[in-house]
Coordinates of C-alpha atoms in Angstrom, one line a residue:
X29 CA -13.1 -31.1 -2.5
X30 CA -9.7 -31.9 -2.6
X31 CA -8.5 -28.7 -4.7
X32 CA -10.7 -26.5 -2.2
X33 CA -8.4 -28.1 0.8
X34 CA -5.2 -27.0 -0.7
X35 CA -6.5 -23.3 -1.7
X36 CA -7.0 -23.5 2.2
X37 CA -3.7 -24.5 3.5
X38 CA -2.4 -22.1 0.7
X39 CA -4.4 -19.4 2.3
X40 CA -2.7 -20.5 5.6
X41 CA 0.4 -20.5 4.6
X42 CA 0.0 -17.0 3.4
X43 CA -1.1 -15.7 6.2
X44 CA 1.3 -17.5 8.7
X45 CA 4.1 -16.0 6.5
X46 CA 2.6 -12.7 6.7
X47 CA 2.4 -12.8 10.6
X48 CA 5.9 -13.9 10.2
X49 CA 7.1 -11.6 8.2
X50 CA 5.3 -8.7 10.3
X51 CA 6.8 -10.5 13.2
X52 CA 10.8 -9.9 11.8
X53 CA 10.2 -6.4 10.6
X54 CA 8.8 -5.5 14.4
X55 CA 11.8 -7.6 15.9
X56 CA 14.6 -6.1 13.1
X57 CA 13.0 -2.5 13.9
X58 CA 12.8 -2.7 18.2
X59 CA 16.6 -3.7 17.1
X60 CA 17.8 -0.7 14.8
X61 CA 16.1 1.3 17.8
X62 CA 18.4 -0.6 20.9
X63 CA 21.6 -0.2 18.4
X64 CA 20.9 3.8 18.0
X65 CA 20.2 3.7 22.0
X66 CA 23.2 1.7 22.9
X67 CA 25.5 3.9 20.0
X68 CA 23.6 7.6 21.7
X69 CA 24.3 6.4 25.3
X70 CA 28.4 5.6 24.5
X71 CA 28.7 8.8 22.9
X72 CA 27.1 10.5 26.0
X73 CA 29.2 8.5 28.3
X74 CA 32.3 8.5 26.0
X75 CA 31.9 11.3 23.2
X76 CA 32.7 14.7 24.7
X77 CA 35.7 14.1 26.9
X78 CA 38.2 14.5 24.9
X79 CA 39.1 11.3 24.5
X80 CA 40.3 9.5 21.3
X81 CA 36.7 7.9 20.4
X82 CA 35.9 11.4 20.2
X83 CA 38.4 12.4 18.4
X84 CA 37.7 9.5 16.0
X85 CA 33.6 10.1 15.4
X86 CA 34.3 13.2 14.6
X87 CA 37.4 12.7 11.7
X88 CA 34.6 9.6 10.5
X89 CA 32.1 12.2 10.6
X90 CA 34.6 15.1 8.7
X91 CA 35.5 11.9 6.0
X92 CA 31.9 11.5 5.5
X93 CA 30.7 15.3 4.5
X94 CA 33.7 15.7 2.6
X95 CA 33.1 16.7 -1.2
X96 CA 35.9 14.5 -3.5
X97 CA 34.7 15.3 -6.9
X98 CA 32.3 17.9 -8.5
X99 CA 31.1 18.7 -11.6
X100 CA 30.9 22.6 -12.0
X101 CA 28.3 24.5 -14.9
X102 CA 30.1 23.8 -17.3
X103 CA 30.5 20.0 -17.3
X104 CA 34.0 20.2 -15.8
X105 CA 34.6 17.4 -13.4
X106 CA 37.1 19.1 -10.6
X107 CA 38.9 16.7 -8.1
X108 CA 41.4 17.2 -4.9
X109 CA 42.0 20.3 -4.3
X110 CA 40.6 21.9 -7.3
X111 CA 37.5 21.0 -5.6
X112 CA 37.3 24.6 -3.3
X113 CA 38.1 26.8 -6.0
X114 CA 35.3 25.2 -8.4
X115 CA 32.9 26.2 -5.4
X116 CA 34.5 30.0 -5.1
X117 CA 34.6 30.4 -8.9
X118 CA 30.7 29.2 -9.2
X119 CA 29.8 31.4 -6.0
X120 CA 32.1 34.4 -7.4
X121 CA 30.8 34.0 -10.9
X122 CA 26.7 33.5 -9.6
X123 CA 27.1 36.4 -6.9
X124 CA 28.8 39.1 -9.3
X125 CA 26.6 38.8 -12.0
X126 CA 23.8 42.1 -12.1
X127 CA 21.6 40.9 -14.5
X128 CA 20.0 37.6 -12.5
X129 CA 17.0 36.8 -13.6
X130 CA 14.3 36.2 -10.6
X131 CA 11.3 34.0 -11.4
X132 CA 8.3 35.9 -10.0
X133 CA 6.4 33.3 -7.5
X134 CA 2.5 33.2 -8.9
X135 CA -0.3 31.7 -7.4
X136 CA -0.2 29.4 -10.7
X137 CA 2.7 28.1 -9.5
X138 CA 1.3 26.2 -6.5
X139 CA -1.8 24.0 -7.3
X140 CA -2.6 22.2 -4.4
X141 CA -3.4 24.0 -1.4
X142 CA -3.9 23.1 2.3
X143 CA -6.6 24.5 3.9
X144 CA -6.1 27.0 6.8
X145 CA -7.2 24.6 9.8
X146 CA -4.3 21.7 8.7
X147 CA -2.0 25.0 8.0
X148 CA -2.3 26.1 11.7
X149 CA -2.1 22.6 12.9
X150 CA 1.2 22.3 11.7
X151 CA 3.0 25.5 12.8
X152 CA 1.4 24.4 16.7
X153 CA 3.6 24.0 19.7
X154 CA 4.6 20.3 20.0
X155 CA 3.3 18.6 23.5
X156 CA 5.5 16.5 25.7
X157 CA 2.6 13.7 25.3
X158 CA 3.0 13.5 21.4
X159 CA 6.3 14.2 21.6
X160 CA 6.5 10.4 23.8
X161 CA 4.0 8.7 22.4
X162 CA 5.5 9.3 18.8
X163 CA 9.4 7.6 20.5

């Protein structure tokens, strides 16, 4: 009797902590979502006037695609400046080349196949309704 009552409250406990948890994730998403909100209505506001926070997202956002190092066919690791002229010599040297060797697409290749009614589904015009319901 007595072990049956603690499998219970065990079971409780699980399940309060599961509510719980589901409870955070919601709160922590409905968060991220106000944050990207709040950071998409300052840039609107803020962002294309010029101004030095524009100035500024866009060197953070320069910094950020910038390529530092890369490693070219070889196994050479180019850094700095070397790294532009690794990219023109791999382009130079893949482009000028006659004899490239083309892999023929087969059916073979591609096992699974969707059938034609999901295939037209998913090249459809997007609705406003499922456009909203989905933000």
């Amino acid at each position: 009797m007595e072990k049956r009552s603690i499998a219970d409250k065990v079971k409780n406990i699980d399940g309060k902590e599961s509510k719980l948890l589901a409870s955070f994730n919601k709160a922590s998403l409905d968060e991220e979502r106000f944050l990207k909100q709040k950071a998409k209505v300052h840039w609107l506001a803020e962002g294309d006037a010029n101004t030095k926070y524009f100035h500024n997202t866009l060197k953070c956002r320069n910094h950020r695609a910038r390529i530092d190092v890369i490693t070219d066919s070889n196994g050479y690791l180019h850094e700095g400046k070397a790294v532009p002229k690794a990219f023109v010599d791999h382009y130079v040297g893949f482009l000028g080349k006659e004899d490239i060797s083309v892999i023929p697409i087969t059916p073979e290749l591609f096992d699974v196949r969707i059938d034609q009614a999901v295939a037209v589904d998913m090249i459809r015009e997007v609705t406003v309704d499922e456009i909203k319901r989905t933000i």
